[in-house]
PDB file of C-alpha atoms in Angstrom:
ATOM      1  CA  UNK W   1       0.000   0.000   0.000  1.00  0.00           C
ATOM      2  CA  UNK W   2       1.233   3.713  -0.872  1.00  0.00           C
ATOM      3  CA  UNK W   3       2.242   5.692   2.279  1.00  0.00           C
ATOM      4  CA  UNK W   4       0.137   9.136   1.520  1.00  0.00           C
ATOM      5  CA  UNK W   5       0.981  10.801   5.108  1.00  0.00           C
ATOM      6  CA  UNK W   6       3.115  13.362   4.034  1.00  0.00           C
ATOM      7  CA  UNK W   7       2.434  14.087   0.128  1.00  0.00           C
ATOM      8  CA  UNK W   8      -1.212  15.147   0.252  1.00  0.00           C
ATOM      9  CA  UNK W   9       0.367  18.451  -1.381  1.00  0.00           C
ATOM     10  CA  UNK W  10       1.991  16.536  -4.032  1.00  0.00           C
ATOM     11  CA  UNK W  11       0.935  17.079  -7.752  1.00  0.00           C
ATOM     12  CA  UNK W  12       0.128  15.021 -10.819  1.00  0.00           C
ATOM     13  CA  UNK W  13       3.978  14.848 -11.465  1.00  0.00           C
ATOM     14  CA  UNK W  14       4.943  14.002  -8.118  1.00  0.00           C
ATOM     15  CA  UNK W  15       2.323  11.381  -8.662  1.00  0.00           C
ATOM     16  CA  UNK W  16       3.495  10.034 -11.752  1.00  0.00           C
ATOM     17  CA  UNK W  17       7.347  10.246 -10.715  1.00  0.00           C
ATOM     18  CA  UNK W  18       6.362   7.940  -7.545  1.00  0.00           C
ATOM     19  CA  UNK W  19       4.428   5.759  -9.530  1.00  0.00           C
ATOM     20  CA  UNK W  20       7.688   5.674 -12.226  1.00  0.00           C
ATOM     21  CA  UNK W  21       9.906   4.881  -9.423  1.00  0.00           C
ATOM     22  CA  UNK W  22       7.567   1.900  -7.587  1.00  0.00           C
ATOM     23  CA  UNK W  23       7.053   0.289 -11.192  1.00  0.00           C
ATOM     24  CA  UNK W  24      10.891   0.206 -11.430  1.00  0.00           C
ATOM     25  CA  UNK W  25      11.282  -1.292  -8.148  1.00  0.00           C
ATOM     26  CA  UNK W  26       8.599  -3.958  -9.384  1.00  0.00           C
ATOM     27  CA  UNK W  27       6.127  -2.389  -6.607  1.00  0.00           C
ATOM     28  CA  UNK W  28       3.285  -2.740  -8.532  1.00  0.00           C
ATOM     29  CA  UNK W  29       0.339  -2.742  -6.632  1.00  0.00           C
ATOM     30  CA  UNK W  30       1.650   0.845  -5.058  1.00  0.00           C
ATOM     31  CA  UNK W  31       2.523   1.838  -8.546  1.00  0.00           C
ATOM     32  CA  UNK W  32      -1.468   1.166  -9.718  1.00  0.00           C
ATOM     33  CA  UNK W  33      -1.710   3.685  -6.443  1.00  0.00           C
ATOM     34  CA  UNK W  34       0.289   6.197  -7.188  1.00  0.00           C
ATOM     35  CA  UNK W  35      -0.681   6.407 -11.323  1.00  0.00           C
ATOM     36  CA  UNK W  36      -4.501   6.549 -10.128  1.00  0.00           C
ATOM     37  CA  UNK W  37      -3.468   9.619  -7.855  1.00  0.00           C
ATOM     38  CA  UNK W  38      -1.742  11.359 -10.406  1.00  0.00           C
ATOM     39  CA  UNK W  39      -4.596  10.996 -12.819  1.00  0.00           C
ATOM     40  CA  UNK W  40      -7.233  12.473 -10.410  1.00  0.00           C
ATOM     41  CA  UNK W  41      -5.190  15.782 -10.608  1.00  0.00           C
ATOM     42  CA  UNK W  42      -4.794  15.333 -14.520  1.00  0.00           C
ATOM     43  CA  UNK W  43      -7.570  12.717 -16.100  1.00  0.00           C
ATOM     44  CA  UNK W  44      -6.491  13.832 -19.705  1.00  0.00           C
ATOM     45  CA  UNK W  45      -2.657  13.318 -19.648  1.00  0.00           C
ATOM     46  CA  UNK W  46      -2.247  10.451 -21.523  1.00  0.00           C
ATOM     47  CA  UNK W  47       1.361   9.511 -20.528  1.00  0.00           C
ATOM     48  CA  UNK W  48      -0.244   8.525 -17.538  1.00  0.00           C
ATOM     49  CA  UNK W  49      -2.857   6.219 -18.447  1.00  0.00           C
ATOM     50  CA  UNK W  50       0.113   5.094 -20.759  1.00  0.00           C
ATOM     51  CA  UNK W  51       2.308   4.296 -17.358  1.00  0.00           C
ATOM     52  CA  UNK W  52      -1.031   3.284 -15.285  1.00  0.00           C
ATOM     53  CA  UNK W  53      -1.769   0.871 -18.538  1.00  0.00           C
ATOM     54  CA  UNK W  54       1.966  -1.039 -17.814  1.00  0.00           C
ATOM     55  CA  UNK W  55       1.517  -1.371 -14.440  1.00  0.00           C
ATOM     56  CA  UNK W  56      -2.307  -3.256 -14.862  1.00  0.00           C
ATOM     57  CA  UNK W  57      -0.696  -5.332 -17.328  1.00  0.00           C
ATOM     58  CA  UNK W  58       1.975  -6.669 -14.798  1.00  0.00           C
ATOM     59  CA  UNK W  59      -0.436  -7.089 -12.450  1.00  0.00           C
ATOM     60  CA  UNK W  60      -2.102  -9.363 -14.910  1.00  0.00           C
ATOM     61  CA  UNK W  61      -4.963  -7.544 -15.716  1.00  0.00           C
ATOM     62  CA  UNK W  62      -5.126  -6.955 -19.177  1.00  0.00           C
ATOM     63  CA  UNK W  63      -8.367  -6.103 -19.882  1.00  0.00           C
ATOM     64  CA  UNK W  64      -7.716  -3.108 -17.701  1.00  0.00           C
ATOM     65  CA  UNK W  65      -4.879  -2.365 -19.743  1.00  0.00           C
ATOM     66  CA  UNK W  66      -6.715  -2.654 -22.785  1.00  0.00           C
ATOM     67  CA  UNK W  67      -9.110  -0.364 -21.238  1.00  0.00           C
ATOM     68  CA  UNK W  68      -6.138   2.532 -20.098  1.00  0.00           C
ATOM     69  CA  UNK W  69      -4.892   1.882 -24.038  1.00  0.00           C
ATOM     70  CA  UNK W  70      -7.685   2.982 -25.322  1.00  0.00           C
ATOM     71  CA  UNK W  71      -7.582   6.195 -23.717  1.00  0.00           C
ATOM     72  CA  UNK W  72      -4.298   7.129 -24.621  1.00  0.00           C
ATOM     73  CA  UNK W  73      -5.249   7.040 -27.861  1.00  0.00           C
ATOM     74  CA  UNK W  74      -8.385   8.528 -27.736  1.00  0.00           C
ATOM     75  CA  UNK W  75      -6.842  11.534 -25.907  1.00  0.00           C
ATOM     76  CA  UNK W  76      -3.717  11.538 -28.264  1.00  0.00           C
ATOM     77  CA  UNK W  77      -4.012   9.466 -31.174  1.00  0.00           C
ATOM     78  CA  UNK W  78      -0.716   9.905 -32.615  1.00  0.00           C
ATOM     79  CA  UNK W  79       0.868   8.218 -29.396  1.00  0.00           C
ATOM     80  CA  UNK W  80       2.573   5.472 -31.456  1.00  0.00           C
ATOM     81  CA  UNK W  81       4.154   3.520 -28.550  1.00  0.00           C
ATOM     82  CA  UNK W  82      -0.057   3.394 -27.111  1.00  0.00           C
ATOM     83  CA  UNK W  83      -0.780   1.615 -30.285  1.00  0.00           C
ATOM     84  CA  UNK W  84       1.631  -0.595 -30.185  1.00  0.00           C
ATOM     85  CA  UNK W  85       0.947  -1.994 -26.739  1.00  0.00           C
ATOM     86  CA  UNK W  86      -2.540  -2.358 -27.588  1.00  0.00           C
ATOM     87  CA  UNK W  87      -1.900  -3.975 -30.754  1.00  0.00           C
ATOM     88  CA  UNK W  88       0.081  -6.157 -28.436  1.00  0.00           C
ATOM     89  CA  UNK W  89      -2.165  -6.544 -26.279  1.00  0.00           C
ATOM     90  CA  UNK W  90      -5.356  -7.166 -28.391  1.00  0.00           C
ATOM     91  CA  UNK W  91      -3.609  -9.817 -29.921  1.00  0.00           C
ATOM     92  CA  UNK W  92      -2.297 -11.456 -26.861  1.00  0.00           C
ATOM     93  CA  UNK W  93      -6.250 -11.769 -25.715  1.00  0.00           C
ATOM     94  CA  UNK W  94      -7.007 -13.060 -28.999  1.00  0.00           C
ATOM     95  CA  UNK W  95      -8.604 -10.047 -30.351  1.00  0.00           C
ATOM     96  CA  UNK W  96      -6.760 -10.544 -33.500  1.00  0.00           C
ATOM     97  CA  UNK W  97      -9.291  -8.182 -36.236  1.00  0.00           C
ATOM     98  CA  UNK W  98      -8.882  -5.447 -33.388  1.00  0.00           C
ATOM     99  CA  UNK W  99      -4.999  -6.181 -32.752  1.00  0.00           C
ATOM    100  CA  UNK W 100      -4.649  -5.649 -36.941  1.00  0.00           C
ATOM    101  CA  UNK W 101      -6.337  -2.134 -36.842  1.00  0.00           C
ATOM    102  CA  UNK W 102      -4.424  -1.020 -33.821  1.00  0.00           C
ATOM    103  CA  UNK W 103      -1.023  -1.933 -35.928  1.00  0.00           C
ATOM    104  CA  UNK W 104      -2.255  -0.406 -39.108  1.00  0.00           C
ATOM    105  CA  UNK W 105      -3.429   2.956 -37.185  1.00  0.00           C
ATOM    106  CA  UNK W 106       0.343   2.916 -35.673  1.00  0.00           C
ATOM    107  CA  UNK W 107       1.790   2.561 -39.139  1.00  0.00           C
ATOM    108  CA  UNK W 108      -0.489   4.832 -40.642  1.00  0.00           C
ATOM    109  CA  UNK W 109       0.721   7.078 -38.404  1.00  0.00           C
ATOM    110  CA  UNK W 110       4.325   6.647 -38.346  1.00  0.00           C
ATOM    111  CA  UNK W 111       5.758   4.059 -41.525  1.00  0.00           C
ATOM    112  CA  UNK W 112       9.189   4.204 -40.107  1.00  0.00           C
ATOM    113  CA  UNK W 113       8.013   2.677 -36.739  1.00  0.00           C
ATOM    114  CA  UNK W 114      10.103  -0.567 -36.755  1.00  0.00           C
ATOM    115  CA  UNK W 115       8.395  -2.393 -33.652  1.00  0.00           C
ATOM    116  CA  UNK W 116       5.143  -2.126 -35.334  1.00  0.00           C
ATOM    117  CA  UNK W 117       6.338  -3.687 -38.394  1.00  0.00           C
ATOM    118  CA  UNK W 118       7.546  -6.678 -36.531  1.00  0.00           C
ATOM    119  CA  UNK W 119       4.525  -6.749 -34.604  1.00  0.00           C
ATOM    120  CA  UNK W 120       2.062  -7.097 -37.289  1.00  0.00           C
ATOM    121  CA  UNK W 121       4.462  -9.555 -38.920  1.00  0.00           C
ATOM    122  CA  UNK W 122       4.146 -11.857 -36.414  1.00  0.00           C
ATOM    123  CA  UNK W 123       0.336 -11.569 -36.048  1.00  0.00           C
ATOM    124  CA  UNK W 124      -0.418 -12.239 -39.795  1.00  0.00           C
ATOM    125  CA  UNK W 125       2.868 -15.019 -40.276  1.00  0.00           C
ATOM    126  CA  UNK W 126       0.151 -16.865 -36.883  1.00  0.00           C
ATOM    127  CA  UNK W 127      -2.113 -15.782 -39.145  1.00  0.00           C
ATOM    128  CA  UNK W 128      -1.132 -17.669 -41.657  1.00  0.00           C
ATOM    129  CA  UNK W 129      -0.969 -14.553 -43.986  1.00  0.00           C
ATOM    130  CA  UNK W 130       2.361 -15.272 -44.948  1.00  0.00           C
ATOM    131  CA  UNK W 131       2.885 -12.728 -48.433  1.00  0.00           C
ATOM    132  CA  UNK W 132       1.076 -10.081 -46.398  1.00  0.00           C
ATOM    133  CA  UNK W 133       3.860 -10.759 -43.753  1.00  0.00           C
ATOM    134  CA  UNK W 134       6.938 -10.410 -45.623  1.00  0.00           C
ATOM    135  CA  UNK W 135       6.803  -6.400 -46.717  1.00  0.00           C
ATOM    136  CA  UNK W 136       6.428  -6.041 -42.787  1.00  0.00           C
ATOM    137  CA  UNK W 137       9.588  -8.335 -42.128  1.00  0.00           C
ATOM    138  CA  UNK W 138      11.874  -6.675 -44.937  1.00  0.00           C
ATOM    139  CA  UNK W 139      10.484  -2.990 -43.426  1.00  0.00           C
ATOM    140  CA  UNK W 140      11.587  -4.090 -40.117  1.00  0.00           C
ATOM    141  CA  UNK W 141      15.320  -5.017 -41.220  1.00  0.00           C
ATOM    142  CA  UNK W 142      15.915  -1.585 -42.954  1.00  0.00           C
ATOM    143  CA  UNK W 143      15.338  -0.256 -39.753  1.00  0.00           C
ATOM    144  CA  UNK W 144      17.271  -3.282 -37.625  1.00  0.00           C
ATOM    145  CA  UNK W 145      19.803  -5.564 -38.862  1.00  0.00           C
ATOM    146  CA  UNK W 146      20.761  -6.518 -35.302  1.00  0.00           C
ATOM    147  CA  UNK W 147      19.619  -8.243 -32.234  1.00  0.00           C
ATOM    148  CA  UNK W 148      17.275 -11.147 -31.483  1.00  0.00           C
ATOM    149  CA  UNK W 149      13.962  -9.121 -33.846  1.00  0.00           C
ATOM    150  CA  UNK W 150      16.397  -8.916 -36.591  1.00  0.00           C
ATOM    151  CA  UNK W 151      17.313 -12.456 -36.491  1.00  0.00           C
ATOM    152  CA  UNK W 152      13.729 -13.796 -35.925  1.00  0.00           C
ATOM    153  CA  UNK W 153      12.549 -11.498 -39.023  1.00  0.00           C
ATOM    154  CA  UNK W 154      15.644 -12.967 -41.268  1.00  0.00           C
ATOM    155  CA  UNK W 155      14.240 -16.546 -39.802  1.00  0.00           C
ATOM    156  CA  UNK W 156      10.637 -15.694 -41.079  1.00  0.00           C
ATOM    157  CA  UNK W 157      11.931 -14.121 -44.386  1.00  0.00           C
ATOM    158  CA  UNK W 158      13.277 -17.123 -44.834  1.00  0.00           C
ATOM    159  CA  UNK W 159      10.359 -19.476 -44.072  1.00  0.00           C
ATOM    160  CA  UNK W 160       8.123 -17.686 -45.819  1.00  0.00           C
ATOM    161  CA  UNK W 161      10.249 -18.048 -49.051  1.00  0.00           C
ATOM    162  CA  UNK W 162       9.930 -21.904 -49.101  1.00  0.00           C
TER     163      UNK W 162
END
């Protein structure tokens, strides 16, 4: 539980800086807390429904998370990393059509965004949409040729060519 004696005078950003520091020390039930407090004082930030979104997941709740997804992009919906997640997300829970639109909206929005490109790779290669995958896999290694994505999207490329 969060300790409030003393910080009744905090703000939204002393809020959100508490609840940042709890979810890095994995304290995640205080974290939920702390990103609720901060979004009394400020309902429409969506950075914080962003943060309070992470912090429901890990608590393995992610229907919440869907939920505090969904506003962030209502309230901005150019926040990229938002769509992502709840592409993720959707996806995860089997919401597949949804998790396809949330990619698509991210892409739409920013092409050169590489993790949504592997993202909706992966959904349509389980998918079994294997030609629609590939232009997603060969955008994803002009943006990374390295790492564990780059090798799984080489792996793919390379499946989906036999």
């Amino acid at each position: 539980d969060l300790d409030l004696e003393g910080h009744r005078d905090w703000t939204a950003l002393d809020w959100y800086y508490e609840g940042c520091r709890l979810a890095d020390e994995n304290e995640i039930d205080a974290a939920v807390e702390a990103f609720r407090l901060c979004l009394i004082n400020e309902p429409s930030n969506p950075t914080y429904h962003f943060h309070l979104a992470d912090v429901l997941y890990r608590q393995n709740k992610p229907d919440a998370a869907i939920e505090r997804f969904y506003i962030c992009v209502e309230l901005d919906h150019d926040f990229l990393e938002a769509w992502v997640q709840l592409g993720c997300l959707l996806n995860e829970t089997g919401q597949v059509r949804a998790a396809l639109e949330a990619f698509t909206v991210a892409l739409d929005r920013h092409p050169d965004y590489p993790d949504a490109h592997f993202h909706l790779a992966e959904l349509l290669e389980r998918a079994k949409r294997h030609e629609e995958a590939i232009e997603h896999w060969e955008s994803y290694l002009t943006f990374d040729q390295r790492g564990p994505w780059a090798e799984i999207a080489r792996q793919r490329l390379g499946m989906s060519a036999e």
